[in-house]
C-alpha cells in the first residue's frame, strides 16, 4: 500500500472495524513516517507499520540499455527520466524511530532484518512479522526471531516480497505456500495474495493461516489515498501481470501500454523506480492510466467502492457464512447434521 494508498484514516477505519490496519513506511522519510504514526495514534491504538528492507545496488552498466529505452517514454510525456540512484529508504533511521516510539506490530518486506534489529524492536514492545514467499525465506525469518510470517502468494498485487531478486523459477501460489510453511516452518501465518472475499478469508483460515491480509480490496475505499488514475484502472476485466518495467523489481499490476511495451526490464530496485518516477508522475498528472503502475492483485475486478469499515464487516460476515457452510457440507467423521 506504499506510494499513496496507505493513510492514517484507512488504517484507523480498519482497526475500528476489528482488523489491524497498517501504515506503509515505504517511500516515506523517517520523519514522515513518524508524523503519520502520530496522526494515526490520534485515531486508534491498533495498527502496524511496514518497512522495506534495503537490497544490493544494481550495476549501472546493466541498466543502461533500459534507461535508453525509457528516453522515448520521457519524450512522450515531455519530461526527463529520473536519476537511477540506490537508496536504503532510510531503513536504519526508521528502525531507530520505531525503537524510540514503538507500535504494536512492525512488518518487513523485500528481506529479513538482522536478529539484533528484531530483538531490539521486540524489547521495545513491538511484534515483528516478515513477508516470505517460500519455505527457505520462512526458515531465515524464523531463525532471525520473527514472531509471524506473512505468506505472500504470487497472486498478490504490487511488489513481490521475496528476499533479494525475485521472479525467477516457479513462484508459489498462496495455498501451496501456506501448506509448505505450515509443514516445514511451523509459525503463525498471515495469508496474503488474491484475497478479495469473505470466502477467500475463510479458505486461508481453513488452510492454516491465523489471519488474512488484504491490499487491493481496499484501494477503492474512500479513506485510501489511491490516485484517481489508479482507481480508474481497477475493477475492470483486464488481466494482471508481473513486471519489472516500473521499478526494477517484480510487481503485479493491471496490464497497460507501459507494462506491455517493456517486457525486458532488468532487475534494479530501487534504481529503476527512481528512473521512471518522473514519467509516472507526468502520466498521472495527465490522467493517462497507460503510463502508470496500476498495482493490483489477480482478483482486482472484485474490489468495491465502499468504506473501509463496511468492507471489513462484510468480509467478516461472509467468512463466517463460508466456514459454517463448509462445516455443514463436510461434518466431522461420525457426525451428521439433520
PDB file of C-alpha atoms in Angstrom, residues 3 22 28 32 39 43 57 75 84 129 143 154 158 208 212 243 259 264-265 296 299:
ATOM      1  CA  UNK A   3       3.251   5.214  -2.559  1.00  0.00           C
ATOM      2  CA  UNK A  22      -1.106  -0.896   8.573  1.00  0.00           C
ATOM      3  CA  UNK A  28       8.380   7.919   3.198  1.00  0.00           C
ATOM      4  CA  UNK A  32       7.220  11.492   7.501  1.00  0.00           C
ATOM      5  CA  UNK A  39      -1.659  11.140  13.122  1.00  0.00           C
ATOM      6  CA  UNK A  43      -7.485   7.868  15.701  1.00  0.00           C
ATOM      7  CA  UNK A  57      22.981  -1.848  -5.509  1.00  0.00           C
ATOM      8  CA  UNK A  75       9.592  12.283 -24.683  1.00  0.00           C
ATOM      9  CA  UNK A  84      18.656   5.827 -11.252  1.00  0.00           C
ATOM     10  CA  UNK A 129       6.419 -10.049  11.155  1.00  0.00           C
ATOM     11  CA  UNK A 143      15.914 -18.065  12.797  1.00  0.00           C
ATOM     12  CA  UNK A 154       2.258 -14.772  -6.402  1.00  0.00           C
ATOM     13  CA  UNK A 158       2.212  -4.712  -6.184  1.00  0.00           C
ATOM     14  CA  UNK A 208      -3.810 -22.901   8.489  1.00  0.00           C
ATOM     15  CA  UNK A 212      -5.720 -12.803   6.205  1.00  0.00           C
ATOM     16  CA  UNK A 243       6.583  -6.853 -14.374  1.00  0.00           C
ATOM     17  CA  UNK A 259       3.815  -2.665 -18.939  1.00  0.00           C
ATOM     18  CA  UNK A 264      12.562  -6.962 -20.822  1.00  0.00           C
ATOM     19  CA  UNK A 265      13.156  -4.524 -17.966  1.00  0.00           C
ATOM     20  CA  UNK A 296      -3.370  -4.786  -8.277  1.00  0.00           C
ATOM     21  CA  UNK A 299      -8.758 -10.609  -8.138  1.00  0.00           C
TER      22      UNK A 299
END
